[in-house]
């Protein structure tokens, strides 16, 4: 069955739902999302949104900090568009009912994170993403022009010649459906599941990269993978993020012997940029042949801990860790993909009719490294632009039959996903080497070959995710091999004089 829309949106995080709300002012929009509407990286964001709304702040300072973090590889026009539109993005979120600490724009309580020269992180305690997702979801539910399909796994983009004209989804209990649209937005979020340990929820399987790759969209910057330094190491809650704000509030890092170690690696100690702290922790773990270090916030006032970090306090307590009394076991884990589907300032890709926004896109804003709390902002600013640009797209022509995405048996997919995660964690993690990258590339080629020869099986989202994860991994490793200098998040031990 085929239905026709003005816009087809894939994904229900902040990028997808912002676009849907903006585009619904001009026409009918459908949102396809593979789990429940709030299942997204957006819901997990803790720290907040960067916006120059403080008294001593300006968009010029926010721009400068973003360009410094990006290590010379940002697109300056994209950065300017991002920072100049930040205060409006906050006002827009408030207009649809999002709450922030401090309430009015000129009275917001602003946090500070690594790399920012001012306090400029607008937040709602340590559950900013949850609050934002709640508000945008409610606004979407109230919009008569938006229809949301949950449990709708998009398996292919629909093409008519060289133009994208929509998406094919497999919907629980309905089966396969085609959604034709004048414009199609890929807003499928990140690719954390490509690695063994990640802060991302289970929906982050790089589907947008796989979808775009199969229709020839340009993908770039995938070597710039951000690893968050302080991610909980615990069998019951692996991957739970311990926000950088804990270190901002005075938290210290110690090895298992109780010794602070950041002074051996960087003068900025615990508040050095995330990539440097991640590399320092990895080095310390290797030096002591162990698998975690500890974050100590036990010296902070218990009231402050409960007020500033209520989610962390509560979640860790539920697994028996009292953070006001004991240290938190942490290690680096995959967190954010700076690269993705290449877009212009309007979120347009090289494929007519196809747009991308949010973590899956590479707008040029982050360059070689993302400044903390710029990603929720990017999702809003570029989705608004895309929704406006999409108004001039022509009505879709009938779609060509897409070439089928390989469907594997889940038993095969389990093995392939685990092999891939192992290979990426060892070959394309925080530290890379020429040998490790070449080995990872060989393994990915061999896994993709294997997929092509495995027996066909009925549709399985889990199995199709494996195919998309392989495509994303192929791009990460190829870009990492191609990059000869160590810049931002990319660090190859064979490229530096040690
Ligand atoms: C723990 C954590 C903390 C973070 N903290 C911050 C922070 O403080 N500040 C900040 O700016 N950023 C933060 N980030 C990053 C930020 O949350 C994400 O970059 C941002 O939310 C991405 O939004 P998005 O809309 O692009 O993707 P997401 O919010 O991940 O949404 C993607 C959507 O696409 C859907 N989808 C995926 N594949 C398919 C498919 N095949 N078919 C249909 N639907 C599909 C998913 O189900 C989901 O609904 C954090 C991330 C994490 C994980």
PDB file of N, CA and C in Angstrom, residues 114-160:
ATOM      1  N   UNK A 114      33.159  21.696  29.300  1.00  0.00           N
ATOM      2  CA  UNK A 114      34.498  21.804  28.718  1.00  0.00           C
ATOM      3  C   UNK A 114      34.467  22.477  27.346  1.00  0.00           C
ATOM      4  N   UNK A 115      35.400  23.403  27.109  1.00  0.00           N
ATOM      5  CA  UNK A 115      35.516  24.045  25.803  1.00  0.00           C
ATOM      6  C   UNK A 115      34.680  25.305  25.674  1.00  0.00           C
ATOM      7  N   UNK A 116      33.744  25.548  26.598  1.00  0.00           N
ATOM      8  CA  UNK A 116      32.930  26.770  26.545  1.00  0.00           C
ATOM      9  C   UNK A 116      33.593  27.842  27.400  1.00  0.00           C
ATOM     10  N   UNK A 117      33.748  29.045  26.831  1.00  0.00           N
ATOM     11  CA  UNK A 117      34.409  30.118  27.580  1.00  0.00           C
ATOM     12  C   UNK A 117      33.430  30.845  28.509  1.00  0.00           C
ATOM     13  N   UNK A 118      32.155  30.493  28.430  1.00  0.00           N
ATOM     14  CA  UNK A 118      31.148  31.129  29.288  1.00  0.00           C
ATOM     15  C   UNK A 118      30.173  30.062  29.808  1.00  0.00           C
ATOM     16  N   UNK A 119      29.429  30.440  30.849  1.00  0.00           N
ATOM     17  CA  UNK A 119      28.303  29.601  31.259  1.00  0.00           C
ATOM     18  C   UNK A 119      27.226  29.782  30.192  1.00  0.00           C
ATOM     19  N   UNK A 120      26.888  28.715  29.436  1.00  0.00           N
ATOM     20  CA  UNK A 120      25.868  28.889  28.391  1.00  0.00           C
ATOM     21  C   UNK A 120      25.042  27.625  28.139  1.00  0.00           C
ATOM     22  N   UNK A 121      25.071  26.672  29.088  1.00  0.00           N
ATOM     23  CA  UNK A 121      24.320  25.434  28.847  1.00  0.00           C
ATOM     24  C   UNK A 121      22.938  25.529  29.508  1.00  0.00           C
ATOM     25  N   UNK A 122      21.931  25.672  28.665  1.00  0.00           N
ATOM     26  CA  UNK A 122      20.548  25.743  29.134  1.00  0.00           C
ATOM     27  C   UNK A 122      20.114  24.312  29.455  1.00  0.00           C
ATOM     28  N   UNK A 123      19.549  24.088  30.644  1.00  0.00           N
ATOM     29  CA  UNK A 123      19.280  22.703  31.025  1.00  0.00           C
ATOM     30  C   UNK A 123      18.079  22.565  31.946  1.00  0.00           C
ATOM     31  N   UNK A 124      17.687  21.319  32.140  1.00  0.00           N
ATOM     32  CA  UNK A 124      16.640  20.989  33.095  1.00  0.00           C
ATOM     33  C   UNK A 124      17.242  19.894  33.981  1.00  0.00           C
ATOM     34  N   UNK A 125      17.829  20.308  35.100  1.00  0.00           N
ATOM     35  CA  UNK A 125      18.652  19.423  35.953  1.00  0.00           C
ATOM     36  C   UNK A 125      19.542  18.551  35.059  1.00  0.00           C
ATOM     37  N   UNK A 126      19.594  17.237  35.288  1.00  0.00           N
ATOM     38  CA  UNK A 126      20.397  16.368  34.417  1.00  0.00           C
ATOM     39  C   UNK A 126      19.486  15.508  33.551  1.00  0.00           C
ATOM     40  N   UNK A 127      18.260  16.005  33.269  1.00  0.00           N
ATOM     41  CA  UNK A 127      17.362  15.258  32.380  1.00  0.00           C
ATOM     42  C   UNK A 127      16.769  16.182  31.310  1.00  0.00           C
ATOM     43  N   UNK A 128      17.641  16.993  30.720  1.00  0.00           N
ATOM     44  CA  UNK A 128      17.217  17.958  29.704  1.00  0.00           C
ATOM     45  C   UNK A 128      16.595  17.256  28.492  1.00  0.00           C
ATOM     46  N   UNK A 129      17.235  16.191  28.021  1.00  0.00           N
ATOM     47  CA  UNK A 129      16.742  15.503  26.822  1.00  0.00           C
ATOM     48  C   UNK A 129      15.358  14.923  27.044  1.00  0.00           C
ATOM     49  N   UNK A 130      15.157  14.361  28.212  1.00  0.00           N
ATOM     50  CA  UNK A 130      13.862  13.767  28.546  1.00  0.00           C
ATOM     51  C   UNK A 130      12.777  14.829  28.484  1.00  0.00           C
ATOM     52  N   UNK A 131      13.053  16.011  29.045  1.00  0.00           N
ATOM     53  CA  UNK A 131      12.081  17.107  29.082  1.00  0.00           C
ATOM     54  C   UNK A 131      11.798  17.639  27.659  1.00  0.00           C
ATOM     55  N   UNK A 132      12.848  17.751  26.864  1.00  0.00           N
ATOM     56  CA  UNK A 132      12.664  18.240  25.487  1.00  0.00           C
ATOM     57  C   UNK A 132      11.818  17.241  24.694  1.00  0.00           C
ATOM     58  N   UNK A 133      12.169  15.964  24.799  1.00  0.00           N
ATOM     59  CA  UNK A 133      11.448  14.940  24.028  1.00  0.00           C
ATOM     60  C   UNK A 133       9.976  14.909  24.468  1.00  0.00           C
ATOM     61  N   UNK A 134       9.731  15.095  25.768  1.00  0.00           N
ATOM     62  CA  UNK A 134       8.344  15.130  26.261  1.00  0.00           C
ATOM     63  C   UNK A 134       7.567  16.267  25.586  1.00  0.00           C
ATOM     64  N   UNK A 135       8.202  17.447  25.546  1.00  0.00           N
ATOM     65  CA  UNK A 135       7.494  18.618  25.005  1.00  0.00           C
ATOM     66  C   UNK A 135       7.269  18.504  23.498  1.00  0.00           C
ATOM     67  N   UNK A 136       8.295  18.090  22.741  1.00  0.00           N
ATOM     68  CA  UNK A 136       8.100  18.020  21.277  1.00  0.00           C
ATOM     69  C   UNK A 136       7.116  16.902  20.924  1.00  0.00           C
ATOM     70  N   UNK A 137       7.150  15.808  21.682  1.00  0.00           N
ATOM     71  CA  UNK A 137       6.207  14.718  21.423  1.00  0.00           C
ATOM     72  C   UNK A 137       4.769  15.200  21.642  1.00  0.00           C
ATOM     73  N   UNK A 138       4.568  15.939  22.735  1.00  0.00           N
ATOM     74  CA  UNK A 138       3.209  16.443  23.020  1.00  0.00           C
ATOM     75  C   UNK A 138       2.749  17.380  21.903  1.00  0.00           C
ATOM     76  N   UNK A 139       3.642  18.254  21.455  1.00  0.00           N
ATOM     77  CA  UNK A 139       3.281  19.190  20.376  1.00  0.00           C
ATOM     78  C   UNK A 139       2.946  18.430  19.095  1.00  0.00           C
ATOM     79  N   UNK A 140       3.717  17.386  18.805  1.00  0.00           N
ATOM     80  CA  UNK A 140       3.473  16.584  17.596  1.00  0.00           C
ATOM     81  C   UNK A 140       2.119  15.875  17.710  1.00  0.00           C
ATOM     82  N   UNK A 141       1.844  15.309  18.880  1.00  0.00           N
ATOM     83  CA  UNK A 141       0.573  14.606  19.086  1.00  0.00           C
ATOM     84  C   UNK A 141      -0.613  15.557  18.898  1.00  0.00           C
ATOM     85  N   UNK A 142      -0.401  16.848  19.200  1.00  0.00           N
ATOM     86  CA  UNK A 142      -1.494  17.821  19.092  1.00  0.00           C
ATOM     87  C   UNK A 142      -1.615  18.437  17.701  1.00  0.00           C
ATOM     88  N   UNK A 143      -0.713  18.090  16.797  1.00  0.00           N
ATOM     89  CA  UNK A 143      -0.756  18.712  15.468  1.00  0.00           C
ATOM     90  C   UNK A 143      -1.605  17.873  14.508  1.00  0.00           C
ATOM     91  N   UNK A 144      -2.665  18.454  13.940  1.00  0.00           N
ATOM     92  CA  UNK A 144      -3.520  17.681  13.038  1.00  0.00           C
ATOM     93  C   UNK A 144      -2.830  17.313  11.724  1.00  0.00           C
ATOM     94  N   UNK A 145      -1.736  18.004  11.409  1.00  0.00           N
ATOM     95  CA  UNK A 145      -1.043  17.741  10.133  1.00  0.00           C
ATOM     96  C   UNK A 145       0.049  16.675  10.227  1.00  0.00           C
ATOM     97  N   UNK A 146       0.250  16.138  11.436  1.00  0.00           N
ATOM     98  CA  UNK A 146       1.332  15.141  11.589  1.00  0.00           C
ATOM     99  C   UNK A 146       0.750  13.789  11.999  1.00  0.00           C
ATOM    100  N   UNK A 147       1.159  12.744  11.276  1.00  0.00           N
ATOM    101  CA  UNK A 147       0.763  11.377  11.642  1.00  0.00           C
ATOM    102  C   UNK A 147       2.032  10.604  11.998  1.00  0.00           C
ATOM    103  N   UNK A 148       2.022   9.995  13.178  1.00  0.00           N
ATOM    104  CA  UNK A 148       3.210   9.242  13.607  1.00  0.00           C
ATOM    105  C   UNK A 148       2.935   7.745  13.499  1.00  0.00           C
ATOM    106  N   UNK A 149       3.866   7.027  12.877  1.00  0.00           N
ATOM    107  CA  UNK A 149       3.791   5.562  12.830  1.00  0.00           C
ATOM    108  C   UNK A 149       4.917   5.018  13.705  1.00  0.00           C
ATOM    109  N   UNK A 150       4.550   4.405  14.843  1.00  0.00           N
ATOM    110  CA  UNK A 150       5.567   3.783  15.703  1.00  0.00           C
ATOM    111  C   UNK A 150       5.810   2.348  15.231  1.00  0.00           C
ATOM    112  N   UNK A 151       6.890   1.739  15.714  1.00  0.00           N
ATOM    113  CA  UNK A 151       7.264   0.375  15.286  1.00  0.00           C
ATOM    114  C   UNK A 151       7.302   0.282  13.768  1.00  0.00           C
ATOM    115  N   UNK A 152       7.748   1.350  13.122  1.00  0.00           N
ATOM    116  CA  UNK A 152       7.814   1.412  11.656  1.00  0.00           C
ATOM    117  C   UNK A 152       9.280   1.489  11.252  1.00  0.00           C
ATOM    118  N   UNK A 153       9.850   0.360  10.887  1.00  0.00           N
ATOM    119  CA  UNK A 153      11.278   0.300  10.560  1.00  0.00           C
ATOM    120  C   UNK A 153      11.476   0.637   9.079  1.00  0.00           C
ATOM    121  N   UNK A 154      12.192   1.705   8.789  1.00  0.00           N
ATOM    122  CA  UNK A 154      12.443   2.078   7.388  1.00  0.00           C
ATOM    123  C   UNK A 154      13.598   1.233   6.866  1.00  0.00           C
ATOM    124  N   UNK A 155      13.301   0.488   5.792  1.00  0.00           N
ATOM    125  CA  UNK A 155      14.326  -0.414   5.262  1.00  0.00           C
ATOM    126  C   UNK A 155      14.952   0.108   3.972  1.00  0.00           C
ATOM    127  N   UNK A 156      14.238   1.004   3.240  1.00  0.00           N
ATOM    128  CA  UNK A 156      14.825   1.556   2.005  1.00  0.00           C
ATOM    129  C   UNK A 156      14.310   2.962   1.780  1.00  0.00           C
ATOM    130  N   UNK A 157      15.133   3.744   1.087  1.00  0.00           N
ATOM    131  CA  UNK A 157      14.651   5.016   0.558  1.00  0.00           C
ATOM    132  C   UNK A 157      14.098   4.723  -0.827  1.00  0.00           C
ATOM    133  N   UNK A 158      12.994   5.385  -1.191  1.00  0.00           N
ATOM    134  CA  UNK A 158      12.389   5.169  -2.509  1.00  0.00           C
ATOM    135  C   UNK A 158      12.954   6.203  -3.481  1.00  0.00           C
ATOM    136  N   UNK A 159      13.325   5.732  -4.661  1.00  0.00           N
ATOM    137  CA  UNK A 159      13.900   6.628  -5.663  1.00  0.00           C
ATOM    138  C   UNK A 159      13.029   6.624  -6.910  1.00  0.00           C
ATOM    139  N   UNK A 160      13.007   7.756  -7.598  1.00  0.00           N
ATOM    140  CA  UNK A 160      12.430   7.804  -8.938  1.00  0.00           C
ATOM    141  C   UNK A 160      13.538   8.392  -9.796  1.00  0.00           C
TER     142      UNK A 160
END
